[in-house]
Amino acid sequence: MASPTMLCVTLGLLVLVQSCFAQLEQMPRQQFRPERQREMRSQQNECQLERITAQEPSRRFESEAGFTEIFNENDEQFRCAGVAVLRHTIQQRGLLLPSYSNTPKLVYVEQGRGFHGAAFPGCPETFQSSRSQAAGEQHRGFSRDEHQKVRQIREGDVVALPAGVADWFYNEGNTPLVLVQFLDTGNAANQLDQDFRKFFLAGNPQREFQSQRGQFEREGGRSLRRQTPGGPQQTYRNVFSGFDEQFLAEAFNIDTQLASRLRNEDDRRGIIVRAEHELRFVGPQFSREESEALEREESERERGSRGGRFMNGFEETFCSARLRHNMNDPSGADLFNPRAGRLKTVNSFDLPILRFLQFSAKKVFLYRYNTEFFGFLTCNQNAMMTPNWNKNAHSICYVTRGSGRVQIVSDNGQTVFDQEVRQGQVFTVPQNFAVVKRAGDEGFEYFSFKTNDHAEINQLAGRVSVFRAIPEEVLSNAFQISREEARRLKFNREEVTLFSPSQFGRV
Amino acid sequence: MASPTMLCVTLGLLVLVQSCFAQLEQMPRQQFRPERQREMRSQQNECQLERITAQEPSRRFESEAGFTEIFNENDEQFRCAGVAVLRHTIQQRGLLLPSYSNTPKLVYVEQGRGFHGAAFPGCPETFQSSRSQAAGEQHRGFSRDEHQKVRQIREGDVVALPAGVADWFYNEGNTPLVLVQFLDTGNAANQLDQDFRKFFLAGNPQREFQSQRGQFEREGGRSLRRQTPGGPQQTYRNVFSGFDEQFLAEAFNIDTQLASRLRNEDDRRGIIVRAEHELRFVGPQFSREESEALEREESERERGSRGGRFMNGFEETFCSARLRHNMNDPSGADLFNPRAGRLKTVNSFDLPILRFLQFSAKKVFLYRYNTEFFGFLTCNQNAMMTPNWNKNAHSICYVTRGSGRVQIVSDNGQTVFDQEVRQGQVFTVPQNFAVVKRAGDEGFEYFSFKTNDHAEINQLAGRVSVFRAIPEEVLSNAFQISREEARRLKFNREEVTLFSPSQFGRV
Amino acid sequence: MASPTMLCVTLGLLVLVQSCFAQLEQMPRQQFRPERQREMRSQQNECQLERITAQEPSRRFESEAGFTEIFNENDEQFRCAGVAVLRHTIQQRGLLLPSYSNTPKLVYVEQGRGFHGAAFPGCPETFQSSRSQAAGEQHRGFSRDEHQKVRQIREGDVVALPAGVADWFYNEGNTPLVLVQFLDTGNAANQLDQDFRKFFLAGNPQREFQSQRGQFEREGGRSLRRQTPGGPQQTYRNVFSGFDEQFLAEAFNIDTQLASRLRNEDDRRGIIVRAEHELRFVGPQFSREESEALEREESERERGSRGGRFMNGFEETFCSARLRHNMNDPSGADLFNPRAGRLKTVNSFDLPILRFLQFSAKKVFLYRYNTEFFGFLTCNQNAMMTPNWNKNAHSICYVTRGSGRVQIVSDNGQTVFDQEVRQGQVFTVPQNFAVVKRAGDEGFEYFSFKTNDHAEINQLAGRVSVFRAIPEEVLSNAFQISREEARRLKFNREEVTLFSPSQFGRV
């Protein structure tokens, strides 16, 4: 540490004094209601979690208009957290075919823009087209289409969906549409086993898509493909292919030739297909500003009536529920510290369906500063997230930009993770394990999926820290330090959650 | 396919046009409250469910006044769904002895009529006799009996009961009383293991009655009887037989001779005994019409105050809860299509205790028509149930009458079940697996137990189908079909859930 | 049985007649809300529970100012009930260091008095000192301390705490402070495995403290210590020891020397340390009478607003929740029979946080009488608890004083437990298993932890027994006894729950 360092510290300190009052408070409020009821994630107490490593996708397979990557669902962190992570990259005019799965899911739109449609059973088709159609299509009295709501999605959005509800995505932009899916296999809504299962309504999914967890466990932990009775040449098909063609014809009241198209038997396009023409959907044409205003309004309405709506479980329905929320909009941040970063949480207060789905999410932006002094002296000052532990949830973190250093500590004080993580990697912070994160030199942004709809952290340092709650005398005896030192532990860091560089940090 | 077939189709079509508007709507509404919290049904992801077969009882044992049959609880479908199925056949004047179990249960009355009594802890004895008794029984000041409510039950009823509550049944009719019991071993109310355990308060149950699931799993899947330490001659007894006689005498304040009768040690009558005289119970003597009117009234009252009653969990009690609901009454059908059949659902809207027990049930009647034309030409036209998947529940189906063809398809498009099922058989449709059912030539009636108190299906065809919710353009690209064909997929079948024969069906 | 016995019986009978009306009613009311959602406690149906034995601590380790004992968490009864039991004995001026764990817990104060502090995340520091401080400590502008509420605790109290919340205890009395902790490892709030995990914020816990359950199961049931990668010399440390010192310095904005004190690396004091000076905490100084009045008031206020508070899950917080309730106060008994004993239940009606934590507790005092007649004839008459079964919970019983004879019976009528238990022992009554308890010659007091927030028992004998609910005719046919005998079964014992000695008991 040379003298420029000292200078940085001193100058930085001046800035700190002014900025540390400029932040919002984050006072997570605990709720008096039964915590999420969750499956024990492990059989036979196998989740010792003595070593966690950052993961990149372990399988990738191509479709006509994009590709899909799967993070190894048998890695201990995912098995124990009961979550599987997938990433779809959908090219221009690509359509991710309609499917449903045995798990509720949260989809994070990492990049691009497009449309999302979900088919809720029993809900009306509320979007009705009055556009004139090609003349040849007017016969049979169906001159217009009708369907359930189609949502516009864009970078930074999350989309939440219950188990067993079919949905599809379409890329309407000029860049790839990248979707990171968190499948909550350990959710109580999943009454099947810990495999994620995707049931496609069209297309012929690649065999590689199938979850390998069940097969992995049956093989005693060796990672092999599931051998289904039909042998290796057997394909993984859409659900119609298992029904008799004659049954389908009768059920749909169509001829068997069309019924056979439902089975898509010779389709080799995979699960992401290219639309023949650009798709346009029925719906009001809003500008982005209008959409956002509308969304805010809906959200407030929903919030206003929440007491009645989401607690009694009887009167209200999914049919008009919002499924989408944006995590990137700086003006929507829950916590902002100009010298450290910002943070956005989405839980059932923002998106009420999450109360039903019993998970939530957070996006954190940790800044990195290059402060120049006198035009030539540059100080690298990286922000950090307070050391903390998740009180009631696992946290599955996906790095969306930059890099950061992360340490995770288990109950016996062991460092189970100490790694520089970078964009596209995933790591899990198990419930109660202590964690600290610090931005790398390009800053650090990550999205984290939490297995509780009101996930809470306990902070070890800062203005709302656990030490603030404990009397000085207890701390001084616990650590064998003086009262004055105990006071420094309690009061030296006035920021909340996101910390600007300290005079004592590495610069 | 000969020409009479073509004629049938044409004539049938005419009838179809007129009948397809005559049905009720079935718009299941989804709820905004946490889904049922349920145990993961499998250990070690063993529930691949790659082959399901219809089951008949695998064990049967006789009692003095009837017999009991058990469907093999180790069959994968039952283990994975966390449900065990039993059938009691109780002869005239037969009494199924009081017992309780570690699982909530739903009992379907397949045949006959009788009485049901349940002993809720802490509830008052609300039925008090003022009938004159035999003079010799007037001593000790107890000139009249008092007890909790005794319910009349009849064919088509379901009776629901929480775990740990004792109940008994009595056949008061002239035909056997046949009870099909669904024991929800996977229910969260069961804090013991996946065995069903029946605790008898009287009698000496047969050893064969004991669940073999635990023993099966410990033996690594070989189906042997549980070997308890006492060796093969050891009996399965009522709970009093494990207590010291002296303790019982003191607790009941009775002499040890009577205490020893509680242990029923030499009783060889089994679990269904013959009453010495016909039993008559204290209670208002209603005609059936009166009972039904009363029941409707109670049901409405309960419904009216439901918001307050069943949500807050504090003010209300089981003591006056209804436990019974009839599934056969045609006027109570939720959905009726004169050319296809009818359907009756019971969930917590109809029977509020189901919200607590977290399961529901459905009864489906699929018709078969012999339409005669010109007095000599007969067309066999069998109705079908829409292809669908259970969104949030397993469905355990018991065939009550007739037969039908059933196909079940898993996530990878494999047909895991394709069978003609008939009366008395049981098969399971796992959560999310797609299923189609078609009546056989005598029609097809089945009762299905659902592991969710608001079980919902997603229909693949018909007026509320998932395809209706999806834009035409998405379907046309997904299946590589024209817009016009996509429209046929969406709109060609206007019926809901129960479909009359189609022009394209097999006739 | 000699003639003094007969005399005792006769005299006792006279007393009985007068005392059996003197008791309170215990009418537990069942609730209409989903039962606790709970993990299935066993893997692979291993919980046959064919033999239960009373347990004493299996491990003990010393700290500077006390010692800790652990009941063998691998004993089948604890594994299957999903509960671990620990006992801390804290000497005068001893401080049990702040820690949190992955399970909610209930702490029973067996002896002594002291302070308890809990650090709820996001809650304000509501206790602020204005006492003058030593002059030297006034610098840096922190002339007074502030922290969250510190609670006084005393013998007979229970303290309840959610998973993931840190707390500490301090002995301020002259006798050891003995705490019995029930860790609810099977609680749905625990998303980790079935090990209990204690995360210490200070000190260096002894390795022996670590749960051995996971390791036990991995070893196939052989009881060995968990071998962590670091080898046998590896210690079990506080969570700070896993973080980089530099990170800690930066996060707390302190120098690295103080940061290194957080890691307490050379601390050999264990988890209970001796305070240098007697600790005094900020807070209003109440007399005991005032505290109790205050507490009653709080409790009533909380009760009054309960409907709104604890059901909606949104408006209210833990911040001001009561965590403490006394079980010993005779005036607070729920049921009292001067000739048999008394009983105190704490559930979510008394302590609303239990609804969130989903467990409850009961304390039972069974009396033993030496009745002297004519100045020389002494009758030993011991009270008993009604034979009963737990409807919806396991019951983990800790004997706090005296001794008693206990019999437990399983579903097949087998006696799985028949033992004289004494102070300091623990035994488990599994859900639905029938149990009878009788005081020994010094009386019998026990505390029982129940794995349901509204645990209910079904009584086999007495005024609210299951036989009262069943018609006479059913009993007479079930047991092949006369109507008059059936009536004796129903009506001979008029007491509720706690029974005074009977004329037919052993005297």
PDB file of N, CA, C and O in Angstrom, chain C residues 310-354:
ATOM      1  N   PHE C 310     -52.889 -12.016  12.642  1.00  0.00           N
ATOM      2  CA  PHE C 310     -52.062 -13.165  12.305  1.00  0.00           C
ATOM      3  C   PHE C 310     -52.607 -13.927  11.121  1.00  0.00           C
ATOM      4  O   PHE C 310     -52.023 -14.880  10.671  1.00  0.00           O
ATOM      5  N   MET C 311     -53.734 -13.499  10.645  1.00  0.00           N
ATOM      6  CA  MET C 311     -54.278 -14.236   9.533  1.00  0.00           C
ATOM      7  C   MET C 311     -53.874 -13.618   8.209  1.00  0.00           C
ATOM      8  O   MET C 311     -53.681 -14.310   7.242  1.00  0.00           O
ATOM      9  N   ASN C 312     -53.787 -12.323   8.139  1.00  0.00           N
ATOM     10  CA  ASN C 312     -53.565 -11.766   6.815  1.00  0.00           C
ATOM     11  C   ASN C 312     -52.112 -11.799   6.396  1.00  0.00           C
ATOM     12  O   ASN C 312     -51.799 -11.759   5.224  1.00  0.00           O
ATOM     13  N   GLY C 313     -51.236 -11.899   7.359  1.00  0.00           N
ATOM     14  CA  GLY C 313     -49.845 -12.103   6.985  1.00  0.00           C
ATOM     15  C   GLY C 313     -49.176 -10.896   6.375  1.00  0.00           C
ATOM     16  O   GLY C 313     -48.048 -10.973   5.917  1.00  0.00           O
ATOM     17  N   PHE C 314     -49.846  -9.774   6.321  1.00  0.00           N
ATOM     18  CA  PHE C 314     -49.209  -8.652   5.664  1.00  0.00           C
ATOM     19  C   PHE C 314     -48.910  -7.478   6.595  1.00  0.00           C
ATOM     20  O   PHE C 314     -47.824  -6.952   6.595  1.00  0.00           O
ATOM     21  N   GLU C 315     -49.911  -7.105   7.382  1.00  0.00           N
ATOM     22  CA  GLU C 315     -49.726  -5.862   8.123  1.00  0.00           C
ATOM     23  C   GLU C 315     -48.785  -5.980   9.313  1.00  0.00           C
ATOM     24  O   GLU C 315     -48.174  -5.030   9.736  1.00  0.00           O
ATOM     25  N   GLU C 316     -48.747  -7.163   9.930  1.00  0.00           N
ATOM     26  CA  GLU C 316     -48.068  -7.219  11.208  1.00  0.00           C
ATOM     27  C   GLU C 316     -46.682  -7.841  11.111  1.00  0.00           C
ATOM     28  O   GLU C 316     -46.348  -8.507  10.151  1.00  0.00           O
ATOM     29  N   THR C 317     -45.918  -7.606  12.101  1.00  0.00           N
ATOM     30  CA  THR C 317     -44.541  -8.024  12.039  1.00  0.00           C
ATOM     31  C   THR C 317     -44.164  -8.739  13.319  1.00  0.00           C
ATOM     32  O   THR C 317     -44.883  -8.728  14.298  1.00  0.00           O
ATOM     33  N   PHE C 318     -43.004  -9.356  13.270  1.00  0.00           N
ATOM     34  CA  PHE C 318     -42.469  -9.985  14.456  1.00  0.00           C
ATOM     35  C   PHE C 318     -41.966  -8.968  15.470  1.00  0.00           C
ATOM     36  O   PHE C 318     -41.719  -9.324  16.613  1.00  0.00           O
ATOM     37  N   CYS C 319     -41.753  -7.740  15.025  1.00  0.00           N
ATOM     38  CA  CYS C 319     -40.938  -6.833  15.832  1.00  0.00           C
ATOM     39  C   CYS C 319     -41.450  -6.710  17.261  1.00  0.00           C
ATOM     40  O   CYS C 319     -40.680  -6.614  18.205  1.00  0.00           O
ATOM     41  N   SER C 320     -42.776  -6.694  17.426  1.00  0.00           N
ATOM     42  CA  SER C 320     -43.284  -6.512  18.774  1.00  0.00           C
ATOM     43  C   SER C 320     -43.945  -7.780  19.310  1.00  0.00           C
ATOM     44  O   SER C 320     -44.691  -7.723  20.270  1.00  0.00           O
ATOM     45  N   ALA C 321     -43.662  -8.904  18.689  1.00  0.00           N
ATOM     46  CA  ALA C 321     -44.316 -10.149  19.110  1.00  0.00           C
ATOM     47  C   ALA C 321     -43.777 -10.622  20.455  1.00  0.00           C
ATOM     48  O   ALA C 321     -42.593 -10.494  20.741  1.00  0.00           O
ATOM     49  N   ARG C 322     -44.665 -11.152  21.284  1.00  0.00           N
ATOM     50  CA  ARG C 322     -44.198 -11.818  22.487  1.00  0.00           C
ATOM     51  C   ARG C 322     -43.571 -13.154  22.110  1.00  0.00           C
ATOM     52  O   ARG C 322     -44.048 -13.841  21.213  1.00  0.00           O
ATOM     53  N   LEU C 323     -42.516 -13.527  22.803  1.00  0.00           N
ATOM     54  CA  LEU C 323     -41.826 -14.788  22.541  1.00  0.00           C
ATOM     55  C   LEU C 323     -41.889 -15.712  23.751  1.00  0.00           C
ATOM     56  O   LEU C 323     -41.446 -16.846  23.689  1.00  0.00           O
ATOM     57  N   ARG C 324     -42.421 -15.220  24.879  1.00  0.00           N
ATOM     58  CA  ARG C 324     -42.252 -15.875  26.168  1.00  0.00           C
ATOM     59  C   ARG C 324     -43.610 -16.147  26.798  1.00  0.00           C
ATOM     60  O   ARG C 324     -44.546 -15.354  26.659  1.00  0.00           O
ATOM     61  N   HIS C 325     -43.724 -17.252  27.511  1.00  0.00           N
ATOM     62  CA  HIS C 325     -44.964 -17.570  28.196  1.00  0.00           C
ATOM     63  C   HIS C 325     -44.607 -18.470  29.371  1.00  0.00           C
ATOM     64  O   HIS C 325     -43.743 -19.324  29.258  1.00  0.00           O
ATOM     65  N   ASN C 326     -45.277 -18.247  30.512  1.00  0.00           N
ATOM     66  CA  ASN C 326     -44.951 -19.077  31.677  1.00  0.00           C
ATOM     67  C   ASN C 326     -45.898 -20.267  31.792  1.00  0.00           C
ATOM     68  O   ASN C 326     -47.108 -20.138  31.619  1.00  0.00           O
ATOM     69  N   MET C 327     -45.305 -21.424  32.092  1.00  0.00           N
ATOM     70  CA  MET C 327     -46.063 -22.677  32.153  1.00  0.00           C
ATOM     71  C   MET C 327     -46.302 -23.143  33.582  1.00  0.00           C
ATOM     72  O   MET C 327     -47.045 -24.098  33.796  1.00  0.00           O
ATOM     73  N   ASN C 328     -45.655 -22.514  34.558  1.00  0.00           N
ATOM     74  CA  ASN C 328     -45.717 -23.040  35.922  1.00  0.00           C
ATOM     75  C   ASN C 328     -46.771 -22.374  36.796  1.00  0.00           C
ATOM     76  O   ASN C 328     -47.266 -22.988  37.734  1.00  0.00           O
ATOM     77  N   ASP C 329     -47.076 -21.127  36.497  1.00  0.00           N
ATOM     78  CA  ASP C 329     -47.996 -20.352  37.324  1.00  0.00           C
ATOM     79  C   ASP C 329     -49.312 -21.110  37.547  1.00  0.00           C
ATOM     80  O   ASP C 329     -50.087 -21.308  36.616  1.00  0.00           O
ATOM     81  N   PRO C 330     -49.581 -21.529  38.785  1.00  0.00           N
ATOM     82  CA  PRO C 330     -50.797 -22.334  39.022  1.00  0.00           C
ATOM     83  C   PRO C 330     -52.067 -21.593  38.620  1.00  0.00           C
ATOM     84  O   PRO C 330     -53.029 -22.208  38.159  1.00  0.00           O
ATOM     85  N   SER C 331     -52.061 -20.266  38.764  1.00  0.00           N
ATOM     86  CA  SER C 331     -53.291 -19.545  38.438  1.00  0.00           C
ATOM     87  C   SER C 331     -53.545 -19.519  36.933  1.00  0.00           C
ATOM     88  O   SER C 331     -54.638 -19.181  36.486  1.00  0.00           O
ATOM     89  N   GLY C 332     -52.517 -19.851  36.150  1.00  0.00           N
ATOM     90  CA  GLY C 332     -52.713 -19.868  34.694  1.00  0.00           C
ATOM     91  C   GLY C 332     -53.075 -21.240  34.158  1.00  0.00           C
ATOM     92  O   GLY C 332     -53.170 -21.427  32.949  1.00  0.00           O
ATOM     93  N   ALA C 333     -53.294 -22.210  35.046  1.00  0.00           N
ATOM     94  CA  ALA C 333     -53.585 -23.573  34.586  1.00  0.00           C
ATOM     95  C   ALA C 333     -54.848 -23.603  33.740  1.00  0.00           C
ATOM     96  O   ALA C 333     -55.803 -22.862  33.976  1.00  0.00           O
ATOM     97  N   ASP C 334     -54.846 -24.463  32.736  1.00  0.00           N
ATOM     98  CA  ASP C 334     -56.023 -24.613  31.877  1.00  0.00           C
ATOM     99  C   ASP C 334     -56.985 -25.634  32.450  1.00  0.00           C
ATOM    100  O   ASP C 334     -58.153 -25.667  32.079  1.00  0.00           O
ATOM    101  N   LEU C 335     -56.481 -26.478  33.305  1.00  0.00           N
ATOM    102  CA  LEU C 335     -57.290 -27.561  33.822  1.00  0.00           C
ATOM    103  C   LEU C 335     -56.734 -27.895  35.186  1.00  0.00           C
ATOM    104  O   LEU C 335     -55.522 -28.012  35.369  1.00  0.00           O
ATOM    105  N   PHE C 336     -57.603 -28.024  36.162  1.00  0.00           N
ATOM    106  CA  PHE C 336     -57.151 -28.268  37.522  1.00  0.00           C
ATOM    107  C   PHE C 336     -58.113 -29.212  38.217  1.00  0.00           C
ATOM    108  O   PHE C 336     -59.325 -29.021  38.178  1.00  0.00           O
ATOM    109  N   ASN C 337     -57.552 -30.234  38.805  1.00  0.00           N
ATOM    110  CA  ASN C 337     -58.337 -31.191  39.569  1.00  0.00           C
ATOM    111  C   ASN C 337     -57.588 -31.380  40.882  1.00  0.00           C
ATOM    112  O   ASN C 337     -56.505 -31.962  40.896  1.00  0.00           O
ATOM    113  N   PRO C 338     -58.122 -30.888  41.983  1.00  0.00           N
ATOM    114  CA  PRO C 338     -57.357 -30.885  43.232  1.00  0.00           C
ATOM    115  C   PRO C 338     -56.925 -32.285  43.663  1.00  0.00           C
ATOM    116  O   PRO C 338     -55.951 -32.422  44.394  1.00  0.00           O
ATOM    117  N   ARG C 339     -57.613 -33.302  43.201  1.00  0.00           N
ATOM    118  CA  ARG C 339     -57.216 -34.654  43.588  1.00  0.00           C
ATOM    119  C   ARG C 339     -56.365 -35.332  42.511  1.00  0.00           C
ATOM    120  O   ARG C 339     -55.989 -36.493  42.663  1.00  0.00           O
ATOM    121  N   ALA C 340     -56.063 -34.637  41.432  1.00  0.00           N
ATOM    122  CA  ALA C 340     -55.324 -35.313  40.365  1.00  0.00           C
ATOM    123  C   ALA C 340     -54.128 -34.502  39.856  1.00  0.00           C
ATOM    124  O   ALA C 340     -53.043 -35.048  39.671  1.00  0.00           O
ATOM    125  N   GLY C 341     -54.315 -33.213  39.658  1.00  0.00           N
ATOM    126  CA  GLY C 341     -53.186 -32.447  39.160  1.00  0.00           C
ATOM    127  C   GLY C 341     -53.654 -31.251  38.367  1.00  0.00           C
ATOM    128  O   GLY C 341     -54.822 -30.842  38.440  1.00  0.00           O
ATOM    129  N   ARG C 342     -52.715 -30.676  37.608  1.00  0.00           N
ATOM    130  CA  ARG C 342     -53.097 -29.559  36.763  1.00  0.00           C
ATOM    131  C   ARG C 342     -52.331 -29.627  35.452  1.00  0.00           C
ATOM    132  O   ARG C 342     -51.365 -30.395  35.318  1.00  0.00           O
ATOM    133  N   LEU C 343     -52.766 -28.806  34.518  1.00  0.00           N
ATOM    134  CA  LEU C 343     -52.255 -28.911  33.160  1.00  0.00           C
ATOM    135  C   LEU C 343     -52.293 -27.525  32.539  1.00  0.00           C
ATOM    136  O   LEU C 343     -53.250 -26.773  32.725  1.00  0.00           O
ATOM    137  N   LYS C 344     -51.231 -27.183  31.824  1.00  0.00           N
ATOM    138  CA  LYS C 344     -51.139 -25.880  31.179  1.00  0.00           C
ATOM    139  C   LYS C 344     -50.701 -26.095  29.740  1.00  0.00           C
ATOM    140  O   LYS C 344     -49.676 -26.740  29.487  1.00  0.00           O
ATOM    141  N   THR C 345     -51.471 -25.567  28.818  1.00  0.00           N
ATOM    142  CA  THR C 345     -51.140 -25.674  27.398  1.00  0.00           C
ATOM    143  C   THR C 345     -50.707 -24.316  26.890  1.00  0.00           C
ATOM    144  O   THR C 345     -51.269 -23.300  27.304  1.00  0.00           O
ATOM    145  N   VAL C 346     -49.722 -24.262  26.030  1.00  0.00           N
ATOM    146  CA  VAL C 346     -49.445 -23.008  25.320  1.00  0.00           C
ATOM    147  C   VAL C 346     -49.534 -23.296  23.828  1.00  0.00           C
ATOM    148  O   VAL C 346     -48.834 -24.141  23.285  1.00  0.00           O
ATOM    149  N   ASN C 347     -50.474 -22.610  23.186  1.00  0.00           N
ATOM    150  CA  ASN C 347     -50.586 -22.747  21.740  1.00  0.00           C
ATOM    151  C   ASN C 347     -50.742 -21.343  21.160  1.00  0.00           C
ATOM    152  O   ASN C 347     -50.501 -20.359  21.864  1.00  0.00           O
ATOM    153  N   SER C 348     -51.151 -21.254  19.904  1.00  0.00           N
ATOM    154  CA  SER C 348     -51.134 -19.935  19.287  1.00  0.00           C
ATOM    155  C   SER C 348     -52.211 -19.002  19.828  1.00  0.00           C
ATOM    156  O   SER C 348     -52.199 -17.816  19.534  1.00  0.00           O
ATOM    157  N   PHE C 349     -53.116 -19.512  20.635  1.00  0.00           N
ATOM    158  CA  PHE C 349     -54.054 -18.600  21.285  1.00  0.00           C
ATOM    159  C   PHE C 349     -53.351 -17.809  22.383  1.00  0.00           C
ATOM    160  O   PHE C 349     -53.649 -16.640  22.615  1.00  0.00           O
ATOM    161  N   ASP C 350     -52.413 -18.458  23.069  1.00  0.00           N
ATOM    162  CA  ASP C 350     -51.684 -17.801  24.149  1.00  0.00           C
ATOM    163  C   ASP C 350     -50.485 -17.024  23.630  1.00  0.00           C
ATOM    164  O   ASP C 350     -50.140 -15.971  24.132  1.00  0.00           O
ATOM    165  N   LEU C 351     -49.836 -17.585  22.644  1.00  0.00           N
ATOM    166  CA  LEU C 351     -48.579 -17.031  22.163  1.00  0.00           C
ATOM    167  C   LEU C 351     -48.664 -17.082  20.640  1.00  0.00           C
ATOM    168  O   LEU C 351     -48.301 -18.078  20.020  1.00  0.00           O
ATOM    169  N   PRO C 352     -49.176 -16.006  20.052  1.00  0.00           N
ATOM    170  CA  PRO C 352     -49.536 -16.074  18.623  1.00  0.00           C
ATOM    171  C   PRO C 352     -48.407 -16.467  17.686  1.00  0.00           C
ATOM    172  O   PRO C 352     -48.656 -17.018  16.626  1.00  0.00           O
ATOM    173  N   ILE C 353     -47.164 -16.213  18.079  1.00  0.00           N
ATOM    174  CA  ILE C 353     -46.077 -16.582  17.168  1.00  0.00           C
ATOM    175  C   ILE C 353     -46.047 -18.094  16.913  1.00  0.00           C
ATOM    176  O   ILE C 353     -45.512 -18.547  15.902  1.00  0.00           O
ATOM    177  N   LEU C 354     -46.644 -18.869  17.798  1.00  0.00           N
ATOM    178  CA  LEU C 354     -46.650 -20.325  17.600  1.00  0.00           C
ATOM    179  C   LEU C 354     -47.430 -20.735  16.359  1.00  0.00           C
ATOM    180  O   LEU C 354     -47.172 -21.777  15.765  1.00  0.00           O
TER     181      LEU C 354
END
